XYZ file of C-alpha atoms in Angstrom:
222
model
C 0.000 0.000 0.000
C 1.374 3.405 -0.992
C 0.746 6.119 1.589
C 0.252 9.711 0.443
C -0.340 11.500 3.765
C 0.766 11.270 7.384
C -1.582 12.779 9.968
C 0.186 13.580 13.224
C -1.373 14.105 16.596
C 0.269 17.003 18.435
C 0.342 16.762 22.243
C 2.373 13.770 23.386
C 3.194 12.785 19.802
C 5.080 15.700 18.252
C 5.739 17.553 21.508
C 6.302 16.416 25.076
C 3.465 18.515 26.436
C 1.660 16.183 28.818
C 3.872 16.988 31.857
C 3.193 20.686 31.289
C -0.541 20.084 30.794
C -0.575 18.178 34.089
C 1.107 21.065 35.905
C -1.248 23.613 34.338
C -4.381 21.620 35.221
C -2.985 21.160 38.735
C -2.573 24.932 38.945
C -6.148 25.580 37.785
C -7.675 23.014 40.152
C -5.691 24.263 43.145
C -7.918 27.358 43.169
C -10.846 25.011 43.884
C -9.080 23.145 46.676
C -8.278 20.122 44.485
C -4.806 18.572 44.574
C -4.608 16.741 41.256
C -2.195 13.807 41.368
C 0.052 12.796 38.495
C -1.391 9.274 38.427
C -4.932 10.701 38.393
C -3.970 12.857 35.430
C -2.448 9.877 33.605
C -5.466 7.664 34.356
C -8.231 10.083 33.366
C -6.976 13.151 31.520
C -3.834 12.552 29.443
C -4.599 13.023 25.762
C -8.205 14.050 26.421
C -9.489 17.416 25.102
C -9.893 20.178 27.671
C -13.693 20.352 27.617
C -14.053 16.628 28.281
C -11.474 16.930 31.051
C -13.360 19.825 32.602
C -16.632 17.889 32.603
C -15.011 14.939 34.345
C -13.165 17.119 36.860
C -16.334 18.950 37.870
C -18.070 15.643 38.481
C -15.168 13.767 40.041
C -14.063 16.547 42.408
C -17.479 18.185 43.023
C -16.339 21.555 41.675
C -18.956 24.309 41.673
C -18.023 25.786 38.312
C -19.027 25.524 34.671
C -16.881 23.480 32.299
C -16.541 26.532 30.071
C -14.986 28.495 32.936
C -12.475 25.742 33.664
C -11.579 25.489 29.987
C -11.027 29.255 29.809
C -8.753 29.150 32.835
C -6.771 26.275 31.381
C -6.487 28.058 28.009
C -5.186 31.186 29.735
C -2.630 29.104 31.619
C -1.498 27.426 28.391
C -1.266 30.788 26.634
C 0.857 32.209 29.427
C 3.112 29.145 29.299
C 3.572 29.380 25.526
C 4.362 33.097 25.779
C 7.476 32.126 27.758
C 8.528 28.849 26.119
C 7.466 26.145 23.661
C 6.681 22.543 24.445
C 9.846 20.515 23.766
C 9.725 18.209 20.731
C 9.429 14.497 21.316
C 12.592 12.529 20.457
C 12.750 12.108 16.697
C 9.793 14.421 16.001
C 11.613 17.090 13.996
C 13.531 14.444 12.063
C 10.465 12.414 11.072
C 8.524 15.477 9.926
C 11.411 16.755 7.800
C 12.161 13.299 6.410
C 8.597 12.579 5.340
C 8.219 16.034 3.805
C 11.421 15.466 1.831
C 9.996 12.167 0.561
C 7.005 14.018 -0.852
C 4.438 12.910 1.700
C 1.642 15.323 2.559
C 1.591 16.210 6.247
C -1.089 17.450 8.616
C -1.595 17.903 12.332
C -4.859 16.689 13.843
C -5.048 17.802 17.456
C -7.647 18.030 20.169
C -6.017 21.224 21.432
C -6.690 24.751 20.229
C -5.058 25.693 16.931
C -2.830 28.278 18.644
C -1.085 25.511 20.575
C -0.050 23.551 17.475
C 0.796 26.754 15.612
C 3.191 27.722 18.415
C 5.023 24.441 17.815
C 5.255 24.802 14.039
C 6.389 28.423 14.423
C 9.001 27.717 17.112
C 10.585 24.792 15.274
C 10.230 26.229 11.731
C 7.806 23.517 10.635
C 5.100 25.788 9.189
C 6.013 25.185 5.521
C 6.016 21.409 6.038
C 2.413 20.962 7.186
C -0.344 21.586 4.663
C -3.011 21.958 7.303
C -3.647 21.967 11.038
C -7.021 20.675 12.231
C -7.614 21.616 15.850
C -10.309 21.001 18.409
C -11.791 24.439 17.772
C -12.263 23.581 14.081
C -14.729 20.736 14.585
C -18.038 20.226 16.345
C -16.946 17.000 18.050
C -13.434 16.544 19.355
C -11.480 13.315 19.811
C -12.332 10.452 20.292
C -14.824 11.328 17.541
C -13.441 11.174 13.985
C -14.404 14.715 12.945
C -10.866 16.141 13.013
C -9.469 13.360 10.879
C -12.362 13.552 8.441
C -11.790 17.290 8.029
C -8.047 16.775 7.520
C -8.685 14.249 4.744
C -11.178 16.615 3.138
C -8.679 19.461 3.176
C -5.906 17.283 1.744
C -8.131 15.588 -0.800
C -7.086 12.083 0.226
C -8.913 8.933 1.272
C -8.490 6.969 4.481
C -6.565 4.167 2.771
C -4.046 6.732 1.527
C -3.265 7.913 5.084
C -1.577 6.849 8.259
C -2.221 8.487 11.612
C 0.267 8.675 14.469
C -1.141 8.962 17.981
C 0.009 8.532 21.577
C -3.319 7.904 23.349
C -6.320 5.622 23.200
C -8.604 8.609 22.575
C -6.563 9.633 19.550
C -6.357 6.075 18.258
C -10.140 5.754 18.497
C -10.595 9.022 16.583
C -8.341 7.918 13.733
C -9.764 4.417 13.420
C -13.328 5.767 13.545
C -12.386 7.781 10.446
C -11.151 4.561 8.825
C -7.488 5.544 9.017
C -4.880 2.981 10.134
C -3.191 4.361 13.236
C 0.293 3.812 14.622
C 0.550 4.176 18.396
C 3.571 5.642 20.183
C 2.695 5.498 23.899
C 4.485 7.777 26.341
C 4.826 7.690 30.121
C 1.370 9.226 30.575
C -0.429 6.878 28.164
C 1.431 3.575 28.282
C -1.457 1.974 30.188
C -4.010 2.825 27.449
C -5.583 0.170 25.239
C -3.797 0.183 21.870
C -5.141 -3.138 20.648
C -6.797 -1.392 17.691
C -3.546 0.106 16.410
C -1.927 -0.996 13.179
C 1.314 -1.071 15.136
C 2.668 0.022 18.506
C 6.150 1.517 18.731
C 8.604 2.706 21.368
C 9.395 5.971 19.579
C 9.098 8.008 16.400
C 12.398 6.700 15.020
C 10.862 3.213 14.955
C 7.761 4.615 13.252
C 9.870 6.324 10.605
C 11.742 3.122 9.750
C 8.573 1.030 9.711
C 6.698 3.382 7.376
C 9.631 3.652 4.981
C 10.052 -0.118 4.885
C 6.386 -1.042 4.558
C 4.337 1.718 3.028
C 6.314 3.968 0.705
C 6.535 3.694 -3.049
C 7.581 7.321 -3.378
C 11.323 6.911 -2.690
């Protein structure tokens, strides 16, 4: 099978953002008397869009606040963070993006985060010319684990599901890609290694392994 497009998740896949997201959620919840634990974050919130996280947090911790208010506070915290520094790239992330672009593959980011978050990454690491489109959580009606983001990315690129591969680090992201009919490669990290990746087309220890596997198995464009 010849692949034409690679659709990358952002948080936890291209950038090592989950530790920062944990700290920022911990900061937001502290104002409500909640001490969010790292294991709690990994179990319930890693890789999950902010609105879904807020809904669960309000229920789980009996917070007297609207989910929209929590999401706004988290977004402000993320914006303040990104005004000072960028999320660090995952090992091999810059290499795999540049390599696949050089091979003529079409690249997109499909993220559950706001578009500004992914755009900060592409701007900081000079990746803007390499990605044809960024589909973010604020671009679709239903966020991950629904397939809407991936469906929109395929529409924008003009490709079909069997011409794509998705790369994700969480069960939520995997479910979104497979619901769109796209084979998904899973690259678990410390926050998501306990997720169920049984539906993945392959599970890998890092992006360097993904790069080799795709080149060996799915490219006729070399």
